[in-house]
Short mmCIF file of C-alpha atoms in Angstrom, two decimals:
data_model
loop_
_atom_site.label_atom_id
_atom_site.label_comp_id
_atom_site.label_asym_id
_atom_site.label_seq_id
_atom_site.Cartn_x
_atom_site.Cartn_y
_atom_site.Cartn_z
CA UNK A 1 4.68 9.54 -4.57
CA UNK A 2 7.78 7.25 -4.98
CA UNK A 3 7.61 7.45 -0.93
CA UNK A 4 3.82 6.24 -1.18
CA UNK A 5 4.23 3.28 -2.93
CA UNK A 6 7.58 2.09 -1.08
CA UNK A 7 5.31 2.61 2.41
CA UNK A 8 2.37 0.59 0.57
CA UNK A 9 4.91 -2.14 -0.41
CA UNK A 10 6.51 -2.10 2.83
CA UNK A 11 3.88 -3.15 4.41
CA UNK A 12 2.40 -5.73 2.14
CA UNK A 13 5.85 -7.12 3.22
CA UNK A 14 5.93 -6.70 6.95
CA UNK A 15 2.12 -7.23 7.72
CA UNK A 16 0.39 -10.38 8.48
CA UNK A 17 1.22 -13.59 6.89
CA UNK A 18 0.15 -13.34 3.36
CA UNK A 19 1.62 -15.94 0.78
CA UNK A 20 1.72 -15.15 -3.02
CA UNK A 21 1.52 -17.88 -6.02
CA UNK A 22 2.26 -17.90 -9.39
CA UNK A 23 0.14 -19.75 -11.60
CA UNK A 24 -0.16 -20.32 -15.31
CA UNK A 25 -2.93 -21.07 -16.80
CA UNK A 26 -3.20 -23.23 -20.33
CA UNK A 27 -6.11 -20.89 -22.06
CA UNK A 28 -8.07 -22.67 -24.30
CA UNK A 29 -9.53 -19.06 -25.09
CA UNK A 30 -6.35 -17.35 -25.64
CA UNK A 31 -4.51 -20.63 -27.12
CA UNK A 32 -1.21 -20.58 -24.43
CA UNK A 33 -0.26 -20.12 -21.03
CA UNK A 34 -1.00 -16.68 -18.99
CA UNK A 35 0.34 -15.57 -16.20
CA UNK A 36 -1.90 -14.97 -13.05
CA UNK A 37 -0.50 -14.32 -9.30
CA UNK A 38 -2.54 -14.97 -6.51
CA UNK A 39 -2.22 -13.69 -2.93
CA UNK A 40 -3.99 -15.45 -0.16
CA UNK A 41 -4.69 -13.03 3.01
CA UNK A 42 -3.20 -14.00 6.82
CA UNK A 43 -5.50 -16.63 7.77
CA UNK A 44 -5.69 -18.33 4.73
CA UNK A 45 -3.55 -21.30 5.96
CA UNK A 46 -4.75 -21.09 9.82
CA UNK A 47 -8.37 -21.53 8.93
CA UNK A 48 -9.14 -24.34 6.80
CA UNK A 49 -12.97 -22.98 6.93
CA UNK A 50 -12.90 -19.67 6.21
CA UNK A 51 -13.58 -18.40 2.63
CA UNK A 52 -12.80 -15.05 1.54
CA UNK A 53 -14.03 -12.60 -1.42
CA UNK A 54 -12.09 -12.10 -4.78
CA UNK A 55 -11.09 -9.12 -6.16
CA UNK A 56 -9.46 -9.57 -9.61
CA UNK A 57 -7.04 -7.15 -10.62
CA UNK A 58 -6.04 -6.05 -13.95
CA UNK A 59 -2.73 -4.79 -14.90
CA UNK A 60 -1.30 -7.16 -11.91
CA UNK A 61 2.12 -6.25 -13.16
CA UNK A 62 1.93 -2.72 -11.35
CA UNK A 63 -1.57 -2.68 -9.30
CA UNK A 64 -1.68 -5.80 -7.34
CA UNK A 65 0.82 -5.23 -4.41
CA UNK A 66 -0.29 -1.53 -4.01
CA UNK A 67 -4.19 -2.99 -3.30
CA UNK A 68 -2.16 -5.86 -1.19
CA UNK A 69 -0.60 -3.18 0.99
CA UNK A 70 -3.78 -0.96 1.34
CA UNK A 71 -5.91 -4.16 2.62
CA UNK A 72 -2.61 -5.92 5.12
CA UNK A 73 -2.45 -1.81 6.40
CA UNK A 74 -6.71 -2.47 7.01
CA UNK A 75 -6.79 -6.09 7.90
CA UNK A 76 -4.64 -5.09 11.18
CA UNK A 77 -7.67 -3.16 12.07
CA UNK A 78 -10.47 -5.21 10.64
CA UNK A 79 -11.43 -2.12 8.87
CA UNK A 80 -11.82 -4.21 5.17
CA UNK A 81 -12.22 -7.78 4.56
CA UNK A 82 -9.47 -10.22 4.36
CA UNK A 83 -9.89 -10.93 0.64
CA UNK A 84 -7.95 -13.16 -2.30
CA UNK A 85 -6.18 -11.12 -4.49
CA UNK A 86 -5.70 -12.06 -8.37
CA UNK A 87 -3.52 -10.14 -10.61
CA UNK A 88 -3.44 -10.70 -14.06
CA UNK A 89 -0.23 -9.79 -15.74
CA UNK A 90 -0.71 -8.21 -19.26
CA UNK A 91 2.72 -6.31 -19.07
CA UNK A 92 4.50 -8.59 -21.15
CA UNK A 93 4.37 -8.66 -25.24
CA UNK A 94 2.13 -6.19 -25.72
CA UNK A 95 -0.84 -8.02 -24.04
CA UNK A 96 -2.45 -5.27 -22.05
CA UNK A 97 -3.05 -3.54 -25.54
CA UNK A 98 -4.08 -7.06 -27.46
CA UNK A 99 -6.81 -8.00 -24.40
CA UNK A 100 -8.57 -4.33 -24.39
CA UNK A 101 -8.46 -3.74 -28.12
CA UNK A 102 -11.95 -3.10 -29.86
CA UNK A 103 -13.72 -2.58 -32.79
CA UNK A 104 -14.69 0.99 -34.63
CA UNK A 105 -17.98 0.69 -32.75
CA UNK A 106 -16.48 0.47 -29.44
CA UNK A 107 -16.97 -3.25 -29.03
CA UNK A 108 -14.48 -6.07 -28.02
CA UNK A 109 -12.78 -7.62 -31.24
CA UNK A 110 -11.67 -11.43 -31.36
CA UNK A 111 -8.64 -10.81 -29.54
CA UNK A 112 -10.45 -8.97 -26.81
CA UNK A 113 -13.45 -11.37 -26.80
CA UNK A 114 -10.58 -14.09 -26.01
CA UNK A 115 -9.16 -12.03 -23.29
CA UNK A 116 -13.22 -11.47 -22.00
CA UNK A 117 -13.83 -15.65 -21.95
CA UNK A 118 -10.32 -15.94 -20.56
CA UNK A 119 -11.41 -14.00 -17.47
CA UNK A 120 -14.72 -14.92 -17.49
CA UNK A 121 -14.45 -18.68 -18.19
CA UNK A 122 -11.44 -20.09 -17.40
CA UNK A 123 -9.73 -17.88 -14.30
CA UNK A 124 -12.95 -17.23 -12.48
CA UNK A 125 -13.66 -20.49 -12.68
CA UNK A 126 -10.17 -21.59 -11.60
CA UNK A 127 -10.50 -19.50 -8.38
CA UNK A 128 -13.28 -20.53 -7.37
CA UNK A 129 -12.66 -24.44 -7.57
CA UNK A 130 -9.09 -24.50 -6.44
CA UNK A 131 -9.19 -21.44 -3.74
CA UNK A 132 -12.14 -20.85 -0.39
CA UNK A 133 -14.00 -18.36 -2.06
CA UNK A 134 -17.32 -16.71 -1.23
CA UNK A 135 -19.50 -15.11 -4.21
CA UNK A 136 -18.48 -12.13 -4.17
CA UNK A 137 -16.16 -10.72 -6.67
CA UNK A 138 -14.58 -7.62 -7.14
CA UNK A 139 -12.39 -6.36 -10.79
CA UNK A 140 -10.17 -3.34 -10.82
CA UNK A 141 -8.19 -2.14 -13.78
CA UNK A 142 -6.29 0.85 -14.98
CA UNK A 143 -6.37 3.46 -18.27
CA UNK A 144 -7.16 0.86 -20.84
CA UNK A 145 -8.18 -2.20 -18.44
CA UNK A 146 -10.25 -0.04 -16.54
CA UNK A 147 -12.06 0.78 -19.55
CA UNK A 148 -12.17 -2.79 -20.74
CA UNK A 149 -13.49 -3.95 -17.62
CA UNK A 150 -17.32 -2.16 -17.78
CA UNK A 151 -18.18 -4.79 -20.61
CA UNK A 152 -18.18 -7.40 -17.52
CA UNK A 153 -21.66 -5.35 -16.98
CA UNK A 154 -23.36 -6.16 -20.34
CA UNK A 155 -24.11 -10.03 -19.09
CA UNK A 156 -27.39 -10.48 -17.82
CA UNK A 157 -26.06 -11.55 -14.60
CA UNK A 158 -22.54 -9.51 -14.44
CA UNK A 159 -19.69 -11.50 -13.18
CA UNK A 160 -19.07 -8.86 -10.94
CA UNK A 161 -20.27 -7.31 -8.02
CA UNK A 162 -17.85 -4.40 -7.96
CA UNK A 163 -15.77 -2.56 -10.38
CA UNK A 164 -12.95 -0.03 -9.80
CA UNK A 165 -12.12 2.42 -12.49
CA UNK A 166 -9.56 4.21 -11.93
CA UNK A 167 -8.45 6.55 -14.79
CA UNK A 168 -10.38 4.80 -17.52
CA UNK A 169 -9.74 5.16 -21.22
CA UNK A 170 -13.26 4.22 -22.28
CA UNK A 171 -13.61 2.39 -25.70
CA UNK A 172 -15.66 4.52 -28.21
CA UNK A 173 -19.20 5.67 -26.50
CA UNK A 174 -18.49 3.55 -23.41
CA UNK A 175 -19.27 6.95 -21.50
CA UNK A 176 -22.65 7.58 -23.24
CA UNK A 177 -23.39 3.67 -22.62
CA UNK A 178 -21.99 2.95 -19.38
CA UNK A 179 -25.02 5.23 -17.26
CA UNK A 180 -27.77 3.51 -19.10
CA UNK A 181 -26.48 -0.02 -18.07
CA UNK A 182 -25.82 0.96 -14.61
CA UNK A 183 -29.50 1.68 -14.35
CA UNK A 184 -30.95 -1.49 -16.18
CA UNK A 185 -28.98 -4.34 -13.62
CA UNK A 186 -31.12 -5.68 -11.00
CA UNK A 187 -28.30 -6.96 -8.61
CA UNK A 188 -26.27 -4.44 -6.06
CA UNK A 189 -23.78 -3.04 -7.80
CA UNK A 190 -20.44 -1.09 -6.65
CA UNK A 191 -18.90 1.27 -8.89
CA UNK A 192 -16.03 3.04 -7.95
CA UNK A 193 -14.91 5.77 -10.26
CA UNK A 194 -11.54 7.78 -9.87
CA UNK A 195 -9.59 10.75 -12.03
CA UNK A 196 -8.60 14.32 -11.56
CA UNK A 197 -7.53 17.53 -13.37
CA UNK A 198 -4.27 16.41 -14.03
CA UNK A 199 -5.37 13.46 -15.52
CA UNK A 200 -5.40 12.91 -19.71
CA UNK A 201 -7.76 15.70 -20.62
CA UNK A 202 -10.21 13.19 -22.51
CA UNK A 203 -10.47 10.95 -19.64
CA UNK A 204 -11.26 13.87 -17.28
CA UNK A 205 -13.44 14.80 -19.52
CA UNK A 206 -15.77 11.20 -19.84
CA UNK A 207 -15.28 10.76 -16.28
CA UNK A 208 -17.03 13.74 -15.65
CA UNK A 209 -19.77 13.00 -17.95
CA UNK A 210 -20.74 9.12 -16.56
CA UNK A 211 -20.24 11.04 -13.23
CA UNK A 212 -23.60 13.62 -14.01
CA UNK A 213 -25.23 10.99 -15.61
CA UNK A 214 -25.05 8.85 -12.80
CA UNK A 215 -26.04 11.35 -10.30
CA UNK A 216 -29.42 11.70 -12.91
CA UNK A 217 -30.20 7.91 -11.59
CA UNK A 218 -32.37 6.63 -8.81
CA UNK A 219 -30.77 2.99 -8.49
CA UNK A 220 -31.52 1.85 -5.35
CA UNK A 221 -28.87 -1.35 -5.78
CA UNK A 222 -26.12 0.64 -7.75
CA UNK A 223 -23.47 2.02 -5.19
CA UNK A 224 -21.38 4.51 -7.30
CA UNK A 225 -18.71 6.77 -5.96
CA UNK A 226 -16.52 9.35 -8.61
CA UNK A 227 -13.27 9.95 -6.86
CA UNK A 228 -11.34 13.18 -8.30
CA UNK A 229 -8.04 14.48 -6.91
CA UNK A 230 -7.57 17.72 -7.87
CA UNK A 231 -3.93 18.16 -9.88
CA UNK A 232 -2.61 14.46 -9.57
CA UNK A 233 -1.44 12.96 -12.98
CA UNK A 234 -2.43 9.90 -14.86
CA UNK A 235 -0.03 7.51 -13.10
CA UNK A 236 0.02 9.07 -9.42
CA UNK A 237 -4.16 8.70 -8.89
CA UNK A 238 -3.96 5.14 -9.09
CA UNK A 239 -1.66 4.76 -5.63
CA UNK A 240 -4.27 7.43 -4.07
CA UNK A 241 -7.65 5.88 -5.36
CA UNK A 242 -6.90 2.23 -4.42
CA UNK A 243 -7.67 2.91 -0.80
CA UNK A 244 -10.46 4.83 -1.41
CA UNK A 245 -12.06 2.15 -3.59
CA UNK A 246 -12.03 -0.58 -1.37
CA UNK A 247 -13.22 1.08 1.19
CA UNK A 248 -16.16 1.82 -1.00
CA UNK A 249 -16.54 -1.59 -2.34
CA UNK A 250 -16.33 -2.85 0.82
CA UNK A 251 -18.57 0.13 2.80
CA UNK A 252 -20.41 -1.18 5.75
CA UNK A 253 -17.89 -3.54 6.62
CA UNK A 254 -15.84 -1.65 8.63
CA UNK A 255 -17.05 -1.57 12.82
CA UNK A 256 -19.47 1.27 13.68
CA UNK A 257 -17.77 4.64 13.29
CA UNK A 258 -18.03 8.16 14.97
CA UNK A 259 -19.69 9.31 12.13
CA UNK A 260 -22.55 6.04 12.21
CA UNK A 261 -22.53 6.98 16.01
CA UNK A 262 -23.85 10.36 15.65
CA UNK A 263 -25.88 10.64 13.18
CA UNK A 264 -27.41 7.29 13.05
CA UNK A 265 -27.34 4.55 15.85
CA UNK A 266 -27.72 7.65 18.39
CA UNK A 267 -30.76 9.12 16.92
CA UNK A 268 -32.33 6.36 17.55
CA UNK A 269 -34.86 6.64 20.27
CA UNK A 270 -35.36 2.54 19.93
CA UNK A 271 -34.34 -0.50 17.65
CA UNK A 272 -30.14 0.34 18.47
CA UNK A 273 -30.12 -3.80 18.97
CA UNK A 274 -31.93 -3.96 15.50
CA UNK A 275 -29.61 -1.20 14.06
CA UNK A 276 -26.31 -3.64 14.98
CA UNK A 277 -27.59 -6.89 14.06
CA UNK A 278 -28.73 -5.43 10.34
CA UNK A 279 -24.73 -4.30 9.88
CA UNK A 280 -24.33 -7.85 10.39
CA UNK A 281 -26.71 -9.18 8.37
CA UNK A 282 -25.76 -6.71 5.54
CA UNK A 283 -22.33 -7.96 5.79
CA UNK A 284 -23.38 -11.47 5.39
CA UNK A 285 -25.86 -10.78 2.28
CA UNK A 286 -23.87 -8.47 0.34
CA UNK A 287 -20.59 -10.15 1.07
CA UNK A 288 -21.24 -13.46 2.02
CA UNK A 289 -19.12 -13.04 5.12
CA UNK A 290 -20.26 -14.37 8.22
CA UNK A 291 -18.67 -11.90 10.72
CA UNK A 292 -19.08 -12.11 14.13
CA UNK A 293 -19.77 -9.25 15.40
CA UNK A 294 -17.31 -6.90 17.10
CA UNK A 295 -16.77 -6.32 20.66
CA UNK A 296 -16.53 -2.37 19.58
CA UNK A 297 -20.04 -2.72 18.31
CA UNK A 298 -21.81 -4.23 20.94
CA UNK A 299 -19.85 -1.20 23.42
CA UNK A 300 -21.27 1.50 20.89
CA UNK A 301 -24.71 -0.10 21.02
CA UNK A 302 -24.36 -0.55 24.72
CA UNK A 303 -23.91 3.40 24.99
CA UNK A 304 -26.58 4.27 22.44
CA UNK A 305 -28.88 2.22 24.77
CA UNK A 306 -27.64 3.74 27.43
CA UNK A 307 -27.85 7.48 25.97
CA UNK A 308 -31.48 6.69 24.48
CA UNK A 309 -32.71 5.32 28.25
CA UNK A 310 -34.08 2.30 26.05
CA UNK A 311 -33.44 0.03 29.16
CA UNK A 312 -35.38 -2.94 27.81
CA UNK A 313 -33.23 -3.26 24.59
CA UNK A 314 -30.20 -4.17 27.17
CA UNK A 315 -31.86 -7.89 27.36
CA UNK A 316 -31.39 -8.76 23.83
CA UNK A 317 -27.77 -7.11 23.80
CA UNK A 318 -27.36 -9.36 26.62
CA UNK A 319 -27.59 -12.39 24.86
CA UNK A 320 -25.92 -11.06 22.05
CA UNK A 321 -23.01 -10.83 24.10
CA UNK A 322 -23.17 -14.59 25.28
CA UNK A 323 -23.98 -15.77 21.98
CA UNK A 324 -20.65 -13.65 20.42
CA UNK A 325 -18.12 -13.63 23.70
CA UNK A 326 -19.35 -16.84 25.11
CA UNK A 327 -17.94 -17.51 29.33
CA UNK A 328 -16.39 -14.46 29.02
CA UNK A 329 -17.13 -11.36 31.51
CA UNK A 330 -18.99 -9.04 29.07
CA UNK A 331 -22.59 -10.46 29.22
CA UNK A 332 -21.81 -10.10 33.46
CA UNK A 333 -21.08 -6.42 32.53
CA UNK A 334 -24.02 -5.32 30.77
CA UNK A 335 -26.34 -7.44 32.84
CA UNK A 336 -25.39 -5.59 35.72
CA UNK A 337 -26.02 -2.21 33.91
CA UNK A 338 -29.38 -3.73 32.67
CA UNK A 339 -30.38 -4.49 36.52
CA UNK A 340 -28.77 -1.04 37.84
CA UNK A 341 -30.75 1.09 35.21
CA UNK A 342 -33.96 -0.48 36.07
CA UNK A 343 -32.91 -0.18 40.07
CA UNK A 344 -32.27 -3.48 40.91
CA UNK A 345 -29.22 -3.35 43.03
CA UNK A 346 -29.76 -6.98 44.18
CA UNK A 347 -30.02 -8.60 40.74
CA UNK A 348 -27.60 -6.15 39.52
CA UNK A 349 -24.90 -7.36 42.27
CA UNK A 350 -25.80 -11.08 41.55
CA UNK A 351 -25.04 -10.19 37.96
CA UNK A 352 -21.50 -9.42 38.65
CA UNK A 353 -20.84 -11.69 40.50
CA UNK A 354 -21.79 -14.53 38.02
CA UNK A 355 -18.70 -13.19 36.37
CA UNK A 356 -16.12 -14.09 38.24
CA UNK A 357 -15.83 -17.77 36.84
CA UNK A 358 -15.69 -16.07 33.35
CA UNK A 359 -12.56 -14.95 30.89
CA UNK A 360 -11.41 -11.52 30.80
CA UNK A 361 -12.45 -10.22 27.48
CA UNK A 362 -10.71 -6.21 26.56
CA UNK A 363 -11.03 -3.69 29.22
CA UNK A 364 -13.89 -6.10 30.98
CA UNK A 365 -11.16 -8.20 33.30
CA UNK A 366 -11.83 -9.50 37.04
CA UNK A 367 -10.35 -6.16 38.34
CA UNK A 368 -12.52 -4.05 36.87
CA UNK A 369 -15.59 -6.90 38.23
CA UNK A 370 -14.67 -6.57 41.70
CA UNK A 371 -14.61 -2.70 40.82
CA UNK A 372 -18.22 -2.61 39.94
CA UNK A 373 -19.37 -4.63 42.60
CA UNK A 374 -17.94 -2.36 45.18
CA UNK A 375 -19.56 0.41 43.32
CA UNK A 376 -23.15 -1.20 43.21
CA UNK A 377 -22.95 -2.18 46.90
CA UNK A 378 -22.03 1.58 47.90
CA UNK A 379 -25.05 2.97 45.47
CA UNK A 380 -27.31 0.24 47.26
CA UNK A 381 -26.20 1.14 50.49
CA UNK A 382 -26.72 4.96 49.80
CA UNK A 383 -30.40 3.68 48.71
CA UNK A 384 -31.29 2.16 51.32
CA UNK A 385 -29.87 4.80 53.60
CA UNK A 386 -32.44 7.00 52.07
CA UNK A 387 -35.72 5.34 52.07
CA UNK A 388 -34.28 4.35 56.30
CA UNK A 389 -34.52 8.30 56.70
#
């Protein structure tokens, strides 16, 4: 474990070109200054345009550079979004226990109820005015802060999109509560929940019932995954769940896997063009992230096309291509295999050819060009050959 998180810091260190801030922030809530760090992701300073989600990250003292290494480790292979991080630090004179405290009833008490407009009121709002942000906004928390975070639920428009549990120490009848709200809120939800065996018995225990209550639900906007690893202890899920919850938090994002592949976009006997451009649209309205999309798409679409013989749904991946890799040799490439499925050598030929004034994009460079024209020109030849005999 010790080896996990030294890997995990490691490469929050050695990855990309993140820069980490201190702030302190004069809370008119809490009545003096707290302590926030902030970590921008790689391209923060390179591009003065982009904006980036938030995830906010209690108990920043010990979580926030194990969820920095997970997502520098991802970013290198734009499996997550490059996101802002914000830790808040509550490891310091008791305030971890002061902001989570609550009443007999299981409700926040004054102190908590601060530490709730704190968040809410005054760091939100802080992020978003002095950082790119887009809406979307992510909190994570641990034993007592994952706990305390499910009352971000209870507004009537949460100030969340996401929420990561991991090992929570529920106030009284949070568990009993926690399914019903889930259920009532009209805006997509994430919910990732993580504990295990080894975890406090009691927390196991209320983990396990949210978890069958949940399942009871048919939320179409609620995304909820419970996360249990067998005999890991209180302390040593945390380093194990992070990855999985932003993976979840983030599902969709990632570029079309083998998994999608098979048992989704190559099913498909038509719509495979349709089937890319809703990942991207999902992206955008869930995350507010206006990817481009990937080169490793448009190839997978390219062979589901190709698998599915849905020849005419090459045109609109065609200008796909020249909208996303403009003067660049791909839109020559699947042109030509447009014009060669549909047996039009000549058009096919004249395709490639248009290429040759382009950029070499991946494995599509002016090599490989001159490779598929000779390989058009013998299948023409052989063509013709036959309808001569």
């Amino acid at each position: 474990m010790k080896k996990l998180i030294f890997l995990l810091t490691l490469l929050s260190s050695l990855i990309g070109f993140s820069q980490t801030k201190t702030e302190y922030i004069e809370s008119q809530k809490l009545r003096k200054n707290r302590q926030i760090s902030i970590i921008t992701p790689p391209s923060y300073d390179s591009d003065k345009d982009k904006k980036y989600p938030v995830i906010y990250i209690l108990d920043g003292d010990y979580l926030l550079e194990s969820f920095n290494g997970t997502l520098q480790y991802a970013y290198y292979f734009d499996d997550l979004p490059e996101a802002i991080l914000v830790g808040i630090h509550q490891g310091k004179n008791g305030d971890r226990f002061v902001d989570t405290a609550t009443t007999d009833e299981g409700l926040p008490n004054e102190s908590s109820g601060n530490f709730y407009e704190f968040l809410a009121a005054e760091v939100v709002p802080f992020i978003d005015k002095n950082y790119r942000t887009v809406p979307y906004k992510a909190i994570a928390g641990h034993d007592l802060t994952a706990g305390f975070l499910n009352f971000f639920l209870y507004k009537d428009n949460p100030v969340f999109n996401a929420y990561i549990a991991i090992c929570p120490d529920f106030p009284v009848d949070m568990e009993y509560r926690l399914p019903g709200r889930l259920n009532s809120i009209n805006k997509p939800i994430s919910y990732f929940l993580a504990s295990s065996e080894g975890d406090l018995d009691r927390i196991f225990e209320s983990c396990n019932m949210v978890n069958e209550e949940v399942a009871k639900l048919e939320v179409s906007n609620l995304s909820f995954q419970y996360a249990t690893y067998d005999v890991l202890s209180h302390y040593s899920i945390a380093p194990n769940a992070i990855p999985n919850a932003l993976y979840h938090i983030f599902k969709g994002y990632q570029p079309i896997t083998k998994d999608d592949f098979q048992k989704e976009l190559n099913t498909l006997t038509t719509g495979h063009v349709k089937y890319l451009t809703d990942k991207y649209k999902k992206i955008q309205d869930l995350y507010g992230l206006n990817k481009k999309i990937r080169l490793i798409d448009i190839l997978a679409t390219m062979q589901a096309i190709n698998d599915n013989k849905a020849n005419e749904e090459y045109k609109e991946l065609i200008k796909i291509a020249e909208k996303s890799y403009p003067k660049t040799t791909l839109p020559a490439f699947i042109e030509s295999n447009y014009y060669e499925k549909i047996g039009d050598y000549n058009k096919a030929i004249t395709a490639v050819e248009k290429g040759y004034n382009s950029a070499e994009i991946d494995i599509f460079t002016k090599s490989s060009l001159v490779e598929r024209l000779e390989e058009l020109k013998l299948k023409r030849a052989n063509i013709n050959t036959k309808k001569d005999e």
